[in-house]
Short mmCIF file of C-alpha atoms in Angstrom, two decimals:
data_model
loop_
_atom_site.label_atom_id
_atom_site.label_comp_id
_atom_site.label_asym_id
_atom_site.label_seq_id
_atom_site.Cartn_x
_atom_site.Cartn_y
_atom_site.Cartn_z
CA ASP A 1 47.58 -30.28 74.96
CA GLY A 2 48.69 -34.21 75.29
CA GLY A 3 50.48 -35.81 72.92
CA ILE A 4 54.12 -37.36 71.89
CA THR A 5 56.83 -34.97 70.78
CA GLN A 6 59.43 -36.29 68.23
CA SER A 7 62.65 -34.12 67.75
CA PRO A 8 64.48 -33.32 65.26
CA LYS A 9 62.13 -33.38 62.38
CA TYR A 10 65.05 -33.94 60.22
CA LEU A 11 68.82 -35.17 61.46
CA PHE A 12 71.85 -35.56 58.94
CA ARG A 13 74.18 -37.84 59.86
CA LYS A 14 78.03 -38.70 58.71
CA GLU A 15 79.03 -42.03 58.34
CA GLY A 16 80.29 -43.59 61.81
CA GLN A 17 78.51 -41.14 64.04
CA ASN A 18 76.17 -42.12 66.67
CA VAL A 19 72.79 -40.13 66.85
CA THR A 20 70.26 -40.08 69.50
CA LEU A 21 66.44 -39.31 68.48
CA SER A 22 64.14 -37.96 71.01
CA CYS A 23 60.50 -38.92 72.02
CA GLU A 24 58.60 -37.41 74.90
CA GLN A 25 54.90 -37.97 75.71
CA ASN A 26 52.74 -36.17 78.11
CA LEU A 27 49.92 -39.06 77.83
CA ASN A 28 50.92 -40.97 81.02
CA HIS A 29 51.17 -44.02 79.26
CA ASP A 30 53.29 -46.74 80.52
CA ALA A 31 54.37 -48.30 77.05
CA MET A 32 56.37 -46.40 74.39
CA TYR A 33 57.84 -48.07 70.87
CA TRP A 34 60.12 -47.19 68.33
CA TYR A 35 59.13 -47.99 64.60
CA ARG A 36 61.42 -47.42 61.17
CA GLN A 37 59.69 -46.95 57.82
CA ASP A 38 61.24 -47.33 54.83
CA PRO A 39 59.68 -46.85 51.33
CA GLY A 40 57.11 -49.75 50.04
CA GLN A 41 57.63 -51.56 53.30
CA GLY A 42 55.41 -51.53 56.51
CA LEU A 43 56.28 -50.03 59.65
CA ARG A 44 58.89 -52.43 61.66
CA LEU A 45 59.44 -52.66 65.25
CA ILE A 46 63.01 -51.95 66.51
CA TYR A 47 62.61 -51.59 70.27
CA TYR A 48 59.35 -51.35 72.82
CA SER A 49 59.26 -50.56 76.61
CA GLN A 50 56.63 -51.46 78.82
CA ILE A 51 57.71 -49.73 81.95
CA VAL A 52 60.47 -47.32 83.09
CA ASN A 53 63.96 -49.07 83.31
CA ASP A 54 62.87 -52.12 81.39
CA PHE A 55 62.57 -52.43 77.53
CA GLN A 56 62.84 -55.40 74.84
CA LYS A 57 63.87 -55.79 71.45
CA GLY A 58 61.64 -55.90 68.52
CA ASP A 59 62.19 -57.16 64.77
CA ILE A 60 65.30 -54.92 63.85
CA ALA A 61 67.02 -53.80 67.03
CA GLU A 62 70.59 -54.64 65.62
CA GLY A 63 72.67 -51.52 65.55
CA TYR A 64 69.97 -49.55 67.65
CA SER A 65 70.01 -48.93 71.64
CA VAL A 66 67.50 -47.25 73.93
CA SER A 67 66.90 -46.27 77.39
CA ARG A 68 63.65 -45.59 79.54
CA GLU A 69 64.75 -43.67 82.91
CA LYS A 70 61.71 -41.66 82.81
CA LYS A 71 58.10 -42.77 81.85
CA GLU A 72 57.84 -39.95 79.37
CA SER A 73 60.91 -40.12 77.89
CA PHE A 74 62.14 -43.25 75.56
CA PRO A 75 65.43 -41.84 73.18
CA LEU A 76 66.68 -43.99 70.53
CA THR A 77 70.30 -43.95 69.82
CA VAL A 78 71.08 -44.83 65.95
CA THR A 79 74.88 -46.44 66.12
CA SER A 80 77.47 -46.63 63.62
CA ALA A 81 76.73 -50.51 63.42
CA GLN A 82 73.27 -49.67 61.96
CA LYS A 83 74.58 -50.39 58.25
CA ASN A 84 71.39 -48.80 56.57
CA PRO A 85 70.04 -46.09 58.99
CA THR A 86 68.42 -43.55 56.14
CA ALA A 87 64.58 -44.04 57.00
CA PHE A 88 61.58 -42.35 58.92
CA TYR A 89 61.76 -43.25 62.77
CA LEU A 90 58.20 -43.22 64.46
CA CYS A 91 57.92 -43.30 68.22
CA ALA A 92 54.46 -44.46 69.50
CA SER A 93 53.01 -44.78 72.99
CA SER A 94 49.94 -46.68 74.53
CA ILE A 95 48.49 -47.10 78.05
CA GLY A 96 50.03 -50.54 78.12
CA ARG A 97 51.08 -53.41 75.86
CA GLY A 98 47.95 -54.07 73.63
CA GLY A 99 46.59 -50.96 74.09
CA GLU A 100 45.70 -48.44 71.23
CA GLN A 101 48.88 -46.79 70.07
CA PHE A 102 49.07 -43.06 69.28
CA PHE A 103 52.18 -41.94 67.16
CA GLY A 104 54.70 -38.83 66.97
CA PRO A 105 55.32 -36.93 64.25
CA GLY A 106 58.48 -38.66 63.18
CA THR A 107 62.24 -38.01 62.36
CA ARG A 108 63.58 -38.42 58.77
CA LEU A 109 67.45 -39.44 59.22
CA THR A 110 69.36 -38.99 56.47
CA VAL A 111 73.11 -40.84 56.32
CA LEU A 112 75.68 -38.54 54.26
CA LYS B 1 54.65 -64.69 62.35
CA GLN B 2 51.65 -62.51 61.66
CA GLU B 3 51.51 -61.27 57.88
CA VAL B 4 49.24 -58.30 56.60
CA THR B 5 48.14 -57.63 53.51
CA GLN B 6 46.46 -54.42 52.21
CA ILE B 7 44.70 -54.37 48.80
CA PRO B 8 44.55 -52.37 46.43
CA ALA B 9 47.90 -50.93 46.90
CA ALA B 10 46.75 -47.40 45.31
CA LEU B 11 43.31 -46.33 44.62
CA SER B 12 41.89 -43.25 42.92
CA VAL B 13 38.16 -42.42 43.43
CA PRO B 14 36.08 -39.20 42.32
CA GLU B 15 34.62 -36.86 45.11
CA GLY B 16 31.68 -38.58 46.88
CA GLU B 17 32.41 -41.94 46.28
CA ASN B 18 32.09 -44.64 49.09
CA LEU B 19 34.97 -46.83 49.07
CA VAL B 20 36.25 -49.89 50.96
CA LEU B 21 39.68 -50.74 52.13
CA ASN B 22 40.98 -54.23 52.51
CA CYS B 23 42.96 -56.17 54.97
CA SER B 24 43.69 -59.39 55.59
CA PHE B 25 45.70 -61.11 58.07
CA THR B 26 47.18 -64.68 58.54
CA ASP B 27 46.75 -65.80 61.88
CA SER B 28 43.30 -64.96 63.43
CA ALA B 29 44.20 -65.28 66.93
CA ILE B 30 44.75 -61.59 67.00
CA TYR B 31 44.11 -59.10 70.31
CA ASN B 32 42.75 -56.07 68.07
CA LEU B 33 43.08 -54.52 65.01
CA GLN B 34 43.86 -50.73 64.56
CA TRP B 35 43.52 -48.45 61.14
CA PHE B 36 45.76 -45.63 60.79
CA ARG B 37 45.87 -42.64 58.60
CA GLN B 38 49.07 -40.94 57.45
CA ASP B 39 49.88 -38.16 55.52
CA PRO B 40 53.23 -37.32 53.32
CA GLY B 41 55.94 -37.09 55.49
CA LYS B 42 53.67 -37.37 58.69
CA GLY B 43 52.92 -39.53 61.72
CA LEU B 44 50.02 -41.67 62.07
CA THR B 45 46.86 -40.95 63.24
CA SER B 46 44.66 -43.62 64.53
CA LEU B 47 41.21 -43.97 62.94
CA LEU B 48 39.54 -46.90 64.65
CA LEU B 49 40.49 -49.50 67.22
CA ILE B 50 38.94 -53.05 66.80
CA GLN B 51 39.00 -55.46 70.01
CA SER B 52 39.08 -59.37 69.27
CA SER B 53 35.58 -59.64 70.68
CA GLN B 54 34.17 -56.48 68.51
CA ARG B 55 32.79 -56.87 64.92
CA GLU B 56 32.87 -53.35 64.18
CA GLN B 57 33.46 -49.67 65.06
CA THR B 58 32.51 -46.31 63.66
CA SER B 59 33.68 -43.03 63.83
CA GLY B 60 31.91 -40.48 61.95
CA ARG B 61 32.32 -41.39 57.91
CA LEU B 62 34.14 -44.16 58.82
CA ASN B 63 33.15 -47.54 59.47
CA ALA B 64 35.35 -50.86 60.19
CA SER B 65 34.46 -54.41 60.27
CA LEU B 66 36.52 -57.47 61.63
CA ASP B 67 35.83 -61.17 60.75
CA LYS B 68 38.47 -62.93 62.56
CA SER B 69 37.62 -66.43 61.28
CA SER B 70 38.23 -65.28 57.53
CA GLY B 71 41.20 -63.03 58.38
CA ARG B 72 39.94 -60.00 57.17
CA SER B 73 39.00 -56.39 58.22
CA THR B 74 37.49 -53.84 55.69
CA LEU B 75 37.57 -49.76 56.25
CA TYR B 76 34.34 -48.23 54.68
CA ILE B 77 34.63 -44.74 53.87
CA ALA B 78 31.25 -42.70 53.20
CA ALA B 79 31.03 -39.58 50.82
CA SER B 80 34.63 -39.47 50.49
CA GLN B 81 36.04 -36.09 49.95
CA PRO B 82 39.77 -34.59 48.92
CA GLY B 83 40.44 -34.34 52.48
CA ASP B 84 40.48 -38.06 52.56
CA SER B 85 43.57 -38.58 50.72
CA ALA B 86 46.07 -39.86 52.65
CA THR B 87 47.61 -43.56 52.98
CA TYR B 88 45.71 -46.09 55.26
CA LEU B 89 47.57 -48.26 57.36
CA CYS B 90 45.88 -51.51 58.81
CA ALA B 91 47.63 -53.18 61.85
CA VAL B 92 47.25 -56.49 63.69
CA GLN B 93 48.06 -57.52 67.35
CA ASN B 94 48.65 -60.66 68.39
CA PRO B 95 48.56 -61.46 72.18
CA GLY B 96 52.06 -60.75 73.63
CA ASP B 97 53.03 -59.36 70.28
CA ALA B 98 54.07 -56.14 69.14
CA LEU B 99 51.69 -54.47 66.14
CA ASN B 100 52.25 -55.77 62.67
CA PHE B 101 51.54 -53.59 59.91
CA GLY B 102 50.63 -53.82 56.23
CA LYS B 103 52.31 -51.70 53.58
CA GLY B 104 49.06 -49.32 53.44
CA THR B 105 46.84 -48.32 50.72
CA SER B 106 47.25 -44.82 49.04
CA LEU B 107 44.21 -42.95 48.12
CA LEU B 108 43.62 -40.30 46.16
CA VAL B 109 40.03 -38.09 45.90
CA THR B 110 39.47 -36.07 42.84
CA PRO B 111 37.32 -33.24 43.26
#
């Protein structure tokens, strides 16, 4: 089955720790995205990548980092510099920038 | 910056009713508009994508329309069912820009 997988489903982090969220797709899509969703707010873009080895900051990139070494993978690291990391994180992909976006099941991150 | 508004924020209807969800946006120079469904604690499921050159798209009981000049889109759900209960999100993309999301409409269809 083609699709987008995210792991883990739930993640708990202590303050001061860096954590990495996984996102993998087998849709052969060039573009991948990371969004953050908070209660009562719309999704906000953290980072996006249009092609391997290239990525751009979104609206709320501070405290986050990404890499795009393979077409299929776009991991997101939440660093200790992110002051309020507790949220639901969603990964998406599209054939290219501007194409229909398809989303993974999400990772819920909680800071203890 | 593009702003997307969805009205109403929440809606409850009895099973079998036809209903309309509304989405408005401030910048009419859009590239496309996408409607999504989100179940609690889950990711987003793409329902319909309307390109800027299109006026509407249909999928089963769903019909989405787009009026760029007025900055509006509607999602029409025919013969609603309890399984349609979810949050519906509208997202607009401007050329060269990322998706801009509304806050969603939470729909409850009661048996």
